[in-house]
Short mmCIF file of C-alpha atoms (C1' of nucleotides) in Angstrom, two decimals:
data_model
loop_
_atom_site.label_atom_id
_atom_site.label_comp_id
_atom_site.label_asym_id
_atom_site.label_seq_id
_atom_site.Cartn_x
_atom_site.Cartn_y
_atom_site.Cartn_z
CA UNK A 25 -18.75 37.43 6.40
CA UNK A 26 -16.02 35.88 4.37
CA UNK A 27 -13.57 36.46 7.19
CA UNK A 28 -15.63 34.44 9.59
CA UNK A 29 -15.09 31.42 7.37
CA UNK A 30 -11.65 29.99 6.98
CA UNK A 31 -11.10 28.47 3.61
CA UNK A 32 -7.39 28.98 3.83
CA UNK A 33 -7.29 26.42 6.62
CA UNK A 34 -7.61 23.82 3.94
CA UNK A 35 -4.49 23.87 1.84
CA UNK A 36 -6.20 23.11 -1.44
CA UNK A 37 -8.82 25.80 -1.02
CA UNK A 38 -6.25 28.18 0.37
CA UNK A 39 -4.06 27.88 -2.70
CA UNK A 40 -6.85 28.66 -5.13
CA UNK A 41 -6.78 32.06 -6.77
CA UNK A 42 -9.69 34.19 -5.68
CA UNK A 43 -11.35 33.96 -9.05
CA UNK A 44 -11.64 30.21 -8.92
CA UNK A 45 -12.56 30.16 -5.28
CA UNK A 46 -15.55 32.31 -6.14
CA UNK A 47 -16.96 29.52 -8.26
CA UNK A 48 -17.05 27.27 -5.25
CA UNK A 49 -17.80 29.68 -2.41
CA UNK A 50 -21.58 29.58 -2.74
CA UNK A 51 -21.55 25.81 -2.64
CA UNK A 52 -19.14 25.09 0.17
CA UNK A 53 -20.95 23.98 3.27
CA UNK A 54 -19.25 23.68 6.63
CA UNK A 55 -20.06 20.45 8.42
CA UNK A 56 -19.01 18.77 11.65
CA UNK A 57 -17.51 15.35 11.20
CA UNK A 58 -17.88 13.02 14.15
CA UNK A 59 -15.49 10.30 15.22
CA UNK A 60 -16.15 7.12 13.33
CA UNK A 61 -18.40 8.72 10.73
CA UNK A 62 -18.18 7.10 7.32
CA UNK A 63 -17.77 9.43 4.36
CA UNK A 64 -17.34 6.78 1.71
CA UNK A 65 -17.99 3.08 1.49
CA UNK A 66 -16.69 0.49 -0.89
CA UNK A 67 -18.38 0.82 -4.26
CA UNK A 68 -20.94 3.37 -3.10
CA UNK A 69 -21.48 6.67 -4.79
CA UNK A 70 -20.36 9.76 -2.86
CA UNK A 71 -22.73 12.68 -3.06
CA UNK A 72 -20.12 15.08 -1.66
CA UNK A 73 -16.41 15.48 -1.40
CA UNK A 74 -14.89 16.81 1.83
CA UNK A 75 -12.17 19.36 2.48
CA UNK A 76 -11.11 18.79 6.10
CA UNK A 77 -10.22 21.76 8.26
CA UNK A 78 -9.30 20.35 11.64
CA UNK A 79 -10.87 16.92 11.09
CA UNK A 80 -8.77 13.93 10.04
CA UNK A 81 -10.08 11.21 7.78
CA UNK A 82 -8.55 7.78 7.26
CA UNK A 83 -8.75 5.96 3.97
CA UNK A 84 -9.18 2.31 4.83
CA UNK A 85 -9.21 -0.88 2.89
CA UNK A 86 -11.60 -3.30 4.59
CA UNK A 87 -11.53 -7.04 3.91
CA UNK A 88 -14.52 -9.36 3.80
CA UNK A 89 -13.77 -10.67 7.30
CA UNK A 90 -13.62 -7.17 8.74
CA UNK A 91 -9.86 -6.85 8.94
CA UNK A 92 -8.77 -3.43 7.81
CA UNK A 93 -5.73 -1.33 7.14
CA UNK A 94 -5.34 2.39 6.76
CA UNK A 95 -3.72 3.18 3.46
CA UNK A 96 -3.61 6.94 3.76
CA UNK A 97 -4.74 9.78 5.96
CA UNK A 98 -6.32 13.03 4.87
CA UNK A 99 -6.40 16.27 6.81
CA UNK A 100 -6.37 19.99 6.10
CA UNK A 101 -3.83 19.43 3.36
CA UNK A 102 -6.19 17.55 1.09
CA UNK A 103 -9.62 16.30 0.25
CA UNK A 104 -11.64 13.11 0.53
CA UNK A 105 -13.08 11.88 -2.74
CA UNK A 106 -10.44 11.88 -5.47
CA UNK A 107 -12.44 9.26 -7.37
CA UNK A 108 -15.03 11.94 -8.05
CA UNK A 109 -12.78 13.81 -10.43
CA UNK A 110 -10.63 10.90 -11.56
CA UNK A 111 -13.61 9.56 -13.40
CA UNK A 112 -14.24 6.35 -11.51
CA UNK A 113 -17.18 7.67 -9.49
CA UNK A 114 -16.72 5.00 -6.84
CA UNK A 115 -13.77 3.43 -5.06
CA UNK A 116 -13.06 0.30 -3.06
CA UNK A 117 -11.61 2.18 -0.11
CA UNK A 118 -13.67 3.50 2.78
CA UNK A 119 -13.20 6.88 4.37
CA UNK A 120 -13.70 7.03 8.13
CA UNK A 121 -13.38 10.06 10.38
CA UNK A 122 -10.44 9.41 12.63
CA UNK A 123 -10.49 12.68 14.49
CA UNK A 124 -13.66 14.71 14.83
CA UNK A 125 -13.68 18.25 13.55
CA UNK A 126 -14.86 20.61 10.86
CA UNK A 127 -14.75 20.23 7.11
CA UNK A 128 -16.21 21.86 4.06
CA UNK A 129 -18.23 19.69 1.82
CA UNK A 130 -19.06 20.22 -1.81
CA UNK A 131 -21.36 18.34 -4.14
CA UNK A 132 -19.29 15.94 -6.16
CA UNK A 133 -20.49 17.11 -9.54
CA UNK A 134 -19.57 20.68 -8.70
CA UNK A 135 -16.01 19.64 -7.95
CA UNK A 136 -15.93 17.70 -11.18
CA UNK A 137 -17.17 20.74 -13.04
CA UNK A 138 -14.48 22.91 -11.53
CA UNK A 139 -11.88 20.25 -12.27
CA UNK A 140 -12.92 20.21 -15.91
CA UNK A 141 -12.26 23.92 -16.24
CA UNK A 142 -8.63 22.88 -16.36
CA UNK A 143 -7.49 25.73 -14.15
CA UNK A 144 -5.54 25.90 -10.94
CA UNK A 145 -7.96 23.58 -9.20
CA UNK A 146 -7.23 20.83 -11.66
CA UNK A 147 -3.49 21.25 -11.22
CA UNK A 148 -3.87 21.23 -7.47
CA UNK A 149 -6.08 18.17 -7.39
CA UNK A 150 -3.80 16.19 -9.66
CA UNK A 151 -0.73 17.02 -7.64
CA UNK A 152 -2.60 16.17 -4.48
CA UNK A 153 -3.58 12.83 -5.94
CA UNK A 154 0.02 12.12 -6.71
CA UNK A 155 0.94 12.91 -3.12
CA UNK A 156 -1.73 10.46 -2.07
CA UNK A 157 -0.20 7.81 -4.32
CA UNK A 158 3.10 8.39 -2.61
CA UNK A 159 1.60 8.09 0.82
CA UNK A 160 -0.09 4.84 -0.10
CA UNK A 161 3.08 3.36 -1.53
CA UNK A 162 5.11 4.28 1.50
CA UNK A 163 2.44 2.93 3.82
CA UNK A 164 2.55 -0.37 1.98
CA UNK A 165 6.30 -0.74 2.31
CA UNK A 166 6.19 0.38 5.94
CA UNK A 167 3.60 -2.28 6.70
CA UNK A 168 5.90 -4.87 5.28
CA UNK A 169 9.26 -3.93 6.71
CA UNK A 170 8.93 -1.90 9.87
CA UNK A 171 8.05 -2.76 13.42
CA UNK A 172 4.79 -1.85 15.02
CA UNK A 173 6.70 0.55 17.28
CA UNK A 174 7.89 2.50 14.29
CA UNK A 175 4.58 2.39 12.55
CA UNK A 176 2.87 3.77 15.61
CA UNK A 177 5.33 6.67 15.67
CA UNK A 178 4.64 7.33 12.00
CA UNK A 179 0.93 7.24 12.60
CA UNK A 180 1.12 9.62 15.54
CA UNK A 181 3.23 12.08 13.59
CA UNK A 182 0.95 11.96 10.57
CA UNK A 183 -1.98 12.69 12.85
CA UNK A 184 -0.15 15.41 14.73
CA UNK A 185 0.66 17.20 11.48
CA UNK A 186 -3.03 17.45 10.77
CA UNK A 187 -4.21 18.54 14.22
CA UNK A 188 -4.30 22.00 15.71
CA UNK A 189 -3.02 20.83 19.10
CA UNK A 190 -1.06 17.94 20.47
CA UNK A 191 -3.90 15.83 21.76
CA UNK A 192 -5.63 13.02 19.94
CA UNK A 193 -9.01 11.61 20.89
CA UNK A 194 -8.42 8.01 19.93
CA UNK A 195 -8.59 4.68 21.66
CA UNK A 196 -5.97 2.02 21.20
CA UNK A 197 -8.62 -0.15 19.68
CA UNK A 198 -9.16 2.33 16.87
CA UNK A 199 -5.46 2.80 16.27
CA UNK A 200 -5.19 -0.96 15.99
CA UNK A 201 -7.87 -0.97 13.29
CA UNK A 202 -6.01 1.72 11.41
CA UNK A 203 -2.70 -0.04 11.52
CA UNK A 204 -4.28 -3.41 10.92
CA UNK A 205 -2.86 -4.96 14.09
CA UNK A 206 -4.17 -6.26 17.42
CA UNK A 207 -5.30 -3.87 20.08
CA UNK A 208 -2.89 -5.52 22.54
CA UNK A 209 -0.02 -4.79 20.20
CA UNK A 210 -0.87 -1.11 20.29
CA UNK A 211 -1.12 -1.24 24.08
CA UNK A 212 2.39 -2.60 24.23
CA UNK A 213 3.95 -0.19 21.76
CA UNK A 214 2.13 2.78 23.23
CA UNK A 215 3.32 1.65 26.66
CA UNK A 216 6.91 1.88 25.50
CA UNK A 217 6.37 5.39 24.17
CA UNK A 218 4.72 6.41 27.41
CA UNK A 219 7.54 4.97 29.51
CA UNK A 220 9.99 6.88 27.35
CA UNK A 221 8.07 10.05 28.15
CA UNK A 222 7.10 10.76 24.54
CA UNK A 223 3.37 10.52 25.00
CA UNK A 224 0.84 10.26 27.76
CA UNK A 225 -2.58 8.78 27.36
CA UNK A 226 -5.60 7.55 29.14
CA UNK A 227 -8.91 6.27 28.01
CA UNK A 228 -8.91 7.57 24.51
CA UNK A 229 -6.89 10.71 25.03
CA UNK A 230 -3.34 10.70 23.74
CA UNK A 231 -1.12 13.70 24.35
CA UNK A 232 2.16 14.01 22.53
CA UNK A 233 4.75 15.36 24.96
CA UNK A 234 7.90 15.08 22.90
CA UNK A 235 7.45 15.35 19.19
CA UNK A 236 11.17 15.30 18.57
CA UNK A 237 11.38 12.02 20.42
CA UNK A 238 8.84 10.51 18.05
CA UNK A 239 10.77 11.79 15.07
CA UNK A 240 13.90 10.20 16.45
CA UNK A 241 12.22 6.82 16.57
CA UNK A 242 10.18 6.90 13.40
CA UNK A 243 11.27 5.12 10.24
CA UNK A 244 12.27 6.91 7.07
CA UNK A 245 8.74 6.49 5.70
CA UNK A 246 7.46 9.51 7.58
CA UNK A 247 9.97 12.00 6.27
CA UNK A 248 9.77 10.63 2.74
CA UNK A 249 6.05 11.21 2.54
CA UNK A 250 6.17 14.56 4.26
CA UNK A 251 8.81 15.90 1.90
CA UNK A 252 6.84 14.72 -1.07
CA UNK A 253 3.70 16.46 0.18
CA UNK A 254 5.67 19.65 0.68
CA UNK A 255 7.21 19.43 -2.75
CA UNK A 256 3.94 18.73 -4.52
CA UNK A 257 1.67 21.09 -2.63
CA UNK A 258 3.76 23.97 -1.41
CA UNK A 259 3.92 26.00 -4.60
CA UNK A 260 1.86 23.81 -6.84
CA UNK A 261 0.56 26.57 -9.08
CA UNK A 262 4.04 27.22 -10.38
CA UNK A 263 4.82 25.18 -13.45
CA UNK A 264 8.24 23.61 -13.22
CA UNK A 265 10.42 24.27 -16.25
CA UNK A 266 11.60 21.20 -18.12
CA UNK B 28 2.68 -0.17 -42.31
CA UNK B 29 0.33 0.62 -39.51
CA UNK B 30 -0.83 -2.98 -39.42
CA UNK B 31 2.66 -4.19 -38.69
CA UNK B 32 2.57 -2.26 -35.46
CA UNK B 33 0.17 -3.19 -32.72
CA UNK B 34 -0.99 -0.27 -30.70
CA UNK B 35 -4.14 -2.02 -29.73
CA UNK B 36 -2.08 -4.46 -27.72
CA UNK B 37 -1.80 -1.75 -25.14
CA UNK B 38 -5.22 -1.12 -23.70
CA UNK B 39 -4.80 2.62 -23.28
CA UNK B 40 -3.59 3.15 -26.82
CA UNK B 41 -6.13 0.69 -28.14
CA UNK B 42 -9.02 2.61 -26.63
CA UNK B 43 -8.00 5.92 -28.14
CA UNK B 44 -10.12 7.20 -31.01
CA UNK B 45 -8.16 7.27 -34.24
CA UNK B 46 -8.02 11.03 -34.28
CA UNK B 47 -6.22 11.24 -30.98
CA UNK B 48 -3.99 8.31 -31.75
CA UNK B 49 -2.74 10.19 -34.78
CA UNK B 50 -1.28 12.89 -32.56
CA UNK B 51 0.91 10.30 -30.91
CA UNK B 52 1.67 7.88 -33.73
CA UNK B 53 4.66 9.74 -35.11
CA UNK B 54 6.23 9.86 -31.65
CA UNK B 55 5.67 6.34 -30.40
CA UNK B 56 8.82 4.31 -30.47
CA UNK B 57 8.89 0.58 -29.94
CA UNK B 58 11.59 -0.55 -27.54
CA UNK B 59 12.69 -3.82 -25.98
CA UNK B 60 12.68 -3.84 -22.22
CA UNK B 61 15.11 -6.24 -20.59
CA UNK B 62 14.66 -8.05 -17.30
CA UNK B 63 15.79 -5.87 -14.45
CA UNK B 64 15.95 -2.67 -16.47
CA UNK B 65 15.07 0.44 -14.50
CA UNK B 66 12.59 2.83 -16.10
CA UNK B 67 12.27 5.21 -13.21
CA UNK B 68 14.25 5.89 -10.07
CA UNK B 69 13.28 7.68 -6.91
CA UNK B 70 13.21 11.41 -7.47
CA UNK B 71 14.74 11.27 -10.95
CA UNK B 72 13.15 12.87 -13.96
CA UNK B 73 11.75 10.45 -16.56
CA UNK B 74 12.41 11.46 -20.13
CA UNK B 75 9.85 8.98 -21.45
CA UNK B 76 6.73 7.19 -20.38
CA UNK B 77 6.21 3.56 -21.38
CA UNK B 78 3.18 1.70 -22.71
CA UNK B 79 3.99 -2.01 -22.20
CA UNK B 80 2.87 -4.50 -24.82
CA UNK B 81 4.05 -7.88 -23.57
CA UNK B 82 6.53 -6.54 -21.01
CA UNK B 83 5.62 -6.28 -17.34
CA UNK B 84 6.92 -3.53 -15.09
CA UNK B 85 6.86 -3.48 -11.31
CA UNK B 86 6.47 -0.31 -9.33
CA UNK B 87 8.65 -0.71 -6.28
CA UNK B 88 9.21 1.25 -3.15
CA UNK B 89 12.83 0.81 -2.09
CA UNK B 90 14.04 1.61 1.41
CA UNK B 91 17.39 3.05 2.39
CA UNK B 92 18.69 -0.35 3.45
CA UNK B 93 17.72 -1.93 0.15
CA UNK B 94 14.57 -3.67 1.32
CA UNK B 95 11.83 -3.28 -1.23
CA UNK B 96 8.19 -4.02 -1.88
CA UNK B 97 6.21 -4.04 -5.07
CA UNK B 98 3.26 -1.74 -4.76
CA UNK B 99 1.75 -2.27 -8.18
CA UNK B 100 2.39 -3.98 -11.46
CA UNK B 101 1.92 -2.51 -14.93
CA UNK B 102 1.45 -4.43 -18.17
CA UNK B 103 -0.39 -3.99 -21.42
CA UNK B 104 -3.35 -2.52 -19.59
CA UNK B 105 -1.54 0.63 -18.53
CA UNK B 106 1.47 2.87 -18.64
CA UNK B 107 4.55 3.61 -16.57
CA UNK B 108 4.93 7.25 -15.64
CA UNK B 109 1.70 8.65 -14.24
CA UNK B 110 3.66 11.36 -12.42
CA UNK B 111 4.42 12.87 -15.82
CA UNK B 112 0.86 14.02 -16.34
CA UNK B 113 -0.17 14.34 -12.70
CA UNK B 114 2.11 17.32 -12.42
CA UNK B 115 4.68 16.03 -9.98
CA UNK B 116 7.37 15.31 -12.59
CA UNK B 117 9.14 12.87 -10.30
CA UNK B 118 8.05 10.13 -7.93
CA UNK B 119 9.54 8.20 -5.03
CA UNK B 120 8.75 4.80 -6.53
CA UNK B 121 11.05 2.93 -8.88
CA UNK B 122 9.90 1.10 -11.98
CA UNK B 123 11.75 -2.14 -12.77
CA UNK B 124 11.13 -4.48 -15.66
CA UNK B 125 9.85 -7.70 -14.17
CA UNK B 126 9.30 -9.56 -17.39
CA UNK B 127 11.22 -8.69 -20.53
CA UNK B 128 9.28 -7.71 -23.61
CA UNK B 129 8.22 -4.91 -25.91
CA UNK B 130 6.79 -1.52 -25.08
CA UNK B 131 6.11 1.78 -26.77
CA UNK B 132 7.76 4.77 -25.33
CA UNK B 133 6.81 8.38 -25.71
CA UNK B 134 8.55 11.55 -24.63
CA UNK B 135 7.02 12.67 -21.36
CA UNK B 136 6.21 16.17 -22.49
CA UNK B 137 4.30 14.83 -25.47
CA UNK B 138 2.10 12.75 -23.21
CA UNK B 139 1.56 15.77 -21.03
CA UNK B 140 0.60 17.80 -24.08
CA UNK B 141 -1.91 15.20 -25.16
CA UNK B 142 -3.24 14.96 -21.61
CA UNK B 143 -3.80 18.71 -21.55
CA UNK B 144 -6.00 18.53 -24.62
CA UNK B 145 -8.62 17.21 -22.23
CA UNK B 146 -9.86 14.56 -24.64
CA UNK B 147 -10.25 10.82 -24.41
CA UNK B 148 -6.61 10.36 -23.47
CA UNK B 149 -7.06 12.47 -20.38
CA UNK B 150 -10.14 10.53 -19.34
CA UNK B 151 -8.33 7.26 -19.90
CA UNK B 152 -5.23 8.27 -18.03
CA UNK B 153 -7.19 9.51 -15.06
CA UNK B 154 -9.25 6.36 -14.84
CA UNK B 155 -6.11 4.30 -15.18
CA UNK B 156 -4.52 6.24 -12.35
CA UNK B 157 -7.50 5.50 -10.19
CA UNK B 158 -7.16 1.81 -10.98
CA UNK B 159 -3.54 2.08 -9.93
CA UNK B 160 -4.61 3.66 -6.65
CA UNK B 161 -6.88 0.72 -6.07
CA UNK B 162 -4.17 -1.79 -6.81
CA UNK B 163 -1.81 -0.07 -4.40
CA UNK B 164 -4.39 0.02 -1.65
CA UNK B 165 -5.23 -3.63 -2.05
CA UNK B 166 -1.57 -4.56 -2.14
CA UNK B 167 -1.05 -2.75 1.13
CA UNK B 168 -3.85 -4.55 2.90
CA UNK B 169 -2.80 -7.89 1.40
CA UNK B 170 0.73 -7.37 2.71
CA UNK B 171 -0.69 -6.88 6.14
CA UNK B 172 -3.27 -9.57 6.44
CA UNK B 173 -2.58 -12.45 4.09
CA UNK B 174 -0.11 -15.29 4.11
CA UNK B 175 2.84 -15.47 1.81
CA UNK B 176 1.16 -18.43 0.09
CA UNK B 177 -1.79 -16.31 -0.87
CA UNK B 178 0.31 -13.36 -1.86
CA UNK B 179 2.35 -15.54 -4.16
CA UNK B 180 -0.84 -16.75 -5.84
CA UNK B 181 -1.97 -13.17 -6.27
CA UNK B 182 1.37 -12.18 -7.72
CA UNK B 183 1.40 -15.08 -10.16
CA UNK B 184 -2.11 -14.29 -11.34
CA UNK B 185 -1.37 -10.61 -11.76
CA UNK B 186 1.65 -11.53 -13.86
CA UNK B 187 -0.23 -14.13 -15.83
CA UNK B 188 -2.91 -11.61 -16.75
CA UNK B 189 -0.25 -9.47 -18.36
CA UNK B 190 1.63 -12.20 -20.21
CA UNK B 191 0.88 -13.72 -23.61
CA UNK B 192 1.65 -17.27 -22.44
CA UNK B 193 1.76 -19.14 -19.17
CA UNK B 194 5.47 -19.06 -18.52
CA UNK B 195 7.33 -16.53 -16.42
CA UNK B 196 11.07 -15.94 -16.59
CA UNK B 197 11.66 -15.11 -12.98
CA UNK B 198 13.83 -16.44 -10.19
CA UNK B 199 12.53 -16.93 -6.69
CA UNK B 200 15.05 -14.36 -5.56
CA UNK B 201 13.38 -11.71 -7.71
CA UNK B 202 9.91 -12.68 -6.62
CA UNK B 203 11.09 -12.33 -3.04
CA UNK B 204 12.25 -8.78 -3.76
CA UNK B 205 8.88 -7.96 -5.27
CA UNK B 206 6.90 -9.32 -2.38
CA UNK B 207 9.33 -7.93 0.16
CA UNK B 208 10.02 -11.32 1.76
CA UNK B 209 12.93 -13.75 2.06
CA UNK B 210 13.96 -15.86 -0.87
CA UNK B 211 13.58 -18.97 1.29
CA UNK B 212 10.02 -18.06 2.00
CA UNK B 213 9.26 -18.00 -1.70
CA UNK B 214 11.00 -21.36 -2.13
CA UNK B 215 8.73 -22.84 0.46
CA UNK B 216 5.48 -21.34 -0.85
CA UNK B 217 6.36 -22.13 -4.45
CA UNK B 218 7.20 -25.66 -3.37
CA UNK B 219 3.68 -26.07 -2.02
CA UNK B 220 2.18 -24.85 -5.27
CA UNK B 221 4.39 -27.19 -7.23
CA UNK B 222 3.48 -30.16 -5.06
CA UNK B 223 -0.16 -29.30 -5.58
CA UNK B 224 0.45 -29.42 -9.32
CA UNK B 225 -0.46 -25.79 -9.92
CA UNK B 226 2.89 -24.65 -11.23
CA UNK B 227 6.16 -26.15 -12.30
CA UNK B 228 9.42 -24.30 -12.23
CA UNK B 229 13.11 -24.67 -12.53
CA UNK B 230 15.92 -22.20 -12.53
CA UNK B 231 14.04 -19.09 -13.30
CA UNK B 232 11.28 -20.55 -15.43
CA UNK B 233 7.86 -20.79 -13.86
CA UNK B 234 5.06 -22.43 -15.80
CA UNK B 235 1.51 -22.12 -14.59
CA UNK B 236 -0.21 -25.46 -15.09
CA UNK B 237 -3.51 -24.84 -13.36
CA UNK B 238 -4.72 -21.30 -13.35
CA UNK B 239 -8.01 -22.23 -11.75
CA UNK B 240 -6.11 -23.83 -8.90
CA UNK B 241 -4.34 -20.56 -8.24
CA UNK B 242 -7.63 -18.71 -8.30
CA UNK B 243 -9.02 -21.14 -5.77
CA UNK B 244 -6.20 -20.39 -3.37
CA UNK B 245 -5.80 -16.67 -3.86
CA UNK B 246 -7.22 -14.14 -1.45
CA UNK B 247 -10.02 -11.77 -2.31
CA UNK B 248 -7.47 -9.07 -3.13
CA UNK B 249 -6.90 -10.41 -6.61
CA UNK B 250 -10.51 -10.39 -7.73
CA UNK B 251 -11.17 -7.01 -6.14
CA UNK B 252 -8.43 -5.34 -8.09
CA UNK B 253 -9.23 -7.15 -11.32
CA UNK B 254 -12.87 -6.16 -11.21
CA UNK B 255 -11.95 -2.58 -10.55
CA UNK B 256 -9.58 -2.52 -13.53
CA UNK B 257 -12.31 -3.97 -15.71
CA UNK B 258 -14.83 -1.48 -14.48
CA UNK B 259 -12.57 1.51 -14.92
CA UNK B 260 -10.93 0.59 -18.19
CA UNK B 261 -13.34 -1.54 -20.16
CA UNK B 262 -15.57 1.19 -21.51
CA UNK B 263 -13.85 4.19 -20.06
CA UNK B 264 -14.80 6.60 -22.80
CA UNK B 265 -18.44 6.34 -21.80
CA UNK B 266 -19.44 8.91 -19.26
CA UNK B 267 -21.54 7.44 -16.49
CA UNK B 268 -24.73 9.33 -15.86
CA UNK B 269 -25.15 10.75 -12.35
"C1'" DA C 3 -24.54 3.27 45.20
"C1'" DA C 4 -24.63 -0.48 42.27
"C1'" DA C 5 -24.36 -2.28 37.86
"C1'" DA C 6 -22.91 -2.28 33.23
"C1'" DC C 7 -19.80 -0.99 30.02
"C1'" DT C 8 -15.46 0.66 28.00
"C1'" DC C 9 -10.63 1.05 27.91
"C1'" DT C 10 -6.19 -0.57 29.17
"C1'" DG C 11 -2.70 -3.92 31.06
"C1'" DT C 12 -0.76 -8.56 31.24
"C1'" DA C 13 0.14 -13.29 30.46
"C1'" DC C 14 0.86 -17.48 27.63
"C1'" DG C 15 1.18 -20.58 24.03
"C1'" DC C 16 1.10 -20.48 18.87
"C1'" DT C 17 2.51 -19.51 14.14
"C1'" DA C 18 4.55 -17.25 10.27
"C1'" DT C 19 8.30 -15.35 8.99
"C1'" DC C 20 13.11 -14.04 9.69
"C1'" DG C 21 18.20 -14.61 9.62
"C1'" DC C 22 21.66 -17.57 8.98
"C1'" DA C 23 24.15 -21.62 7.52
"C1'" DC C 24 24.80 -25.10 4.31
"C1'" DA C 25 23.66 -28.64 1.04
"C1'" DT C 26 22.29 -29.89 -3.54
"C1'" DA C 27 21.50 -29.23 -8.31
"C1'" DA C 28 21.58 -27.26 -12.84
"C1'" DG C 29 23.89 -24.51 -16.42
"C1'" DG C 30 27.58 -22.12 -18.29
"C1'" DT C 31 32.62 -21.84 -19.00
"C1'" DA C 32 37.42 -23.11 -19.29
"C1'" DT D 20 35.86 -33.06 -18.23
"C1'" DA D 21 36.40 -30.19 -14.37
"C1'" DC D 22 35.17 -25.89 -12.49
"C1'" DC D 23 32.41 -22.04 -11.28
"C1'" DT D 24 28.36 -19.53 -10.84
"C1'" DT D 25 23.59 -19.32 -10.08
"C1'" DA D 26 19.26 -21.24 -8.44
"C1'" DT D 27 16.91 -23.97 -5.27
"C1'" DG D 28 16.13 -26.93 -0.99
"C1'" DT D 29 16.45 -27.53 3.99
"C1'" DG D 30 17.22 -27.09 8.67
"C1'" DC D 31 17.84 -24.74 12.54
"C1'" DG D 32 16.96 -21.14 16.52
"C1'" DA D 33 15.09 -16.38 17.17
"C1'" DT D 34 11.27 -13.19 17.19
"C1'" DA D 35 7.36 -10.27 16.18
"C1'" DG D 36 2.90 -10.39 16.17
"C1'" DC D 37 -1.48 -13.32 16.81
"C1'" DG D 38 -5.45 -15.33 19.45
"C1'" DT D 39 -7.27 -15.92 23.67
"C1'" DA D 40 -8.25 -15.21 28.32
"C1'" DC D 41 -8.79 -12.47 32.07
"C1'" DA D 42 -7.96 -8.69 35.50
"C1'" DG D 43 -8.20 -3.95 36.89
"C1'" DA D 44 -9.45 0.74 36.34
"C1'" DG D 45 -12.24 4.45 34.71
"C1'" DT D 46 -16.86 6.00 32.93
"C1'" DT D 47 -21.69 5.84 32.19
"C1'" DT D 48 -26.17 4.16 33.27
"C1'" DT D 49 -29.60 2.67 36.33
#
DNA sequence: AAAACTCTGTACGCTATCGCACATAAGGTA
DNA sequence: TACCTTATGTGCGATAGCGTACAGAGTTTT
């Protein structure tokens, strides 16, 4: 029965030693996340945290007038709901499903309980949170200094890294909301990428044809964040000597 | 002797119960931080963490070409060096002293040791880190959607909240580096604020004359972050019931 | 099959900010 | 005092992205 489930598809769960995983196993519940579903809203309590498998979740900051910007993206490498173990209970950022798929969910207080055991899970979650900090910082600087073209490449690559295949179900309108720009701006930038043969899309389906081409165009922000995720989460159980 | 020092001027230290503070007292060392001093550089190990008293430290993300953006600011409400207890050891962001002043410093491994005791200090540090996450997120969205005028107001208010008086020692050039914009842009925005009678400045000295006026002009980002800091750090030792 | 809706493409003037070039002013130094 | 350095003011043209409007193409509903 255990084999039919796939905990190891989520990096955090996959890195847990069996003993700790057993604490959580009975309480992990596989759920389907649908495009656009909201997992967390500004200031609202979250009953569950989510460990994405093939789903992707965007952390968004939404302004009073509805303008929004994605500040980080969460896929199979992480979890949605860090405020549940950081002690704040709620957070100002919203979490919206950007790519439909499966996730495990766990009652928030159970994650908190496991966190407070101060075992591997705590170490993992803290390092993951630091990776998230890095991603947010780099996103902020990228917003400020880089062109929409480059930001779109970064966004596509971040999504691609969290998807099983090379196709995204995503309209230009939604990408625009994520990047905090106009839909027409995305149309134009995406048009350039399509003309260059890097992607092909129609009506909400984007297929990446040339990943290397995207990497050639993307700004340094992508690699910086990716390296930091690898560093922090690849062998996180090992304590680094001072 | 203890009275001559002023731990309570730093919110995190001030909120510690006496018993926990005693662990750290012998190791806290008061230091002067000078304008422009670097406390942390991308990917470099930090030997100490810093608890600012009246100093202000900016967390910056610096690009390869030298462009930079401030992603958060740290004053007497927090500490510089969250990566030291989050487990990552290093971080991609730099920490630069934005306003000279005093701080306590503590050897990183001693903070980590105290963190691992899982007492009040851990709770405080985690909640502080969440507040930092919030500030970074809001900064990112503000960068994207708000005018330089508003961002300058936000920046001035954030600085003011962390200063004992109402005067900043800070050239427009440095503010421009923090906000990730041109120096000329700051000149223009600051000129508007001066004409409106909200601030007065000359050659690196900015005096805030009308704080309320700044609050009237600032975007929602300022209040959002401030409220979240208050919520997370005002009575952080109290566990919220589920 | 027709209608309604959604997604994408395109155009055009507008604005904030950029990049650059210089001018002015204020302090520090010789 | 004269000089030099640093900080600030200003004036361009260039440009990226915005807001708006609308057209076409694909999809769903009726």
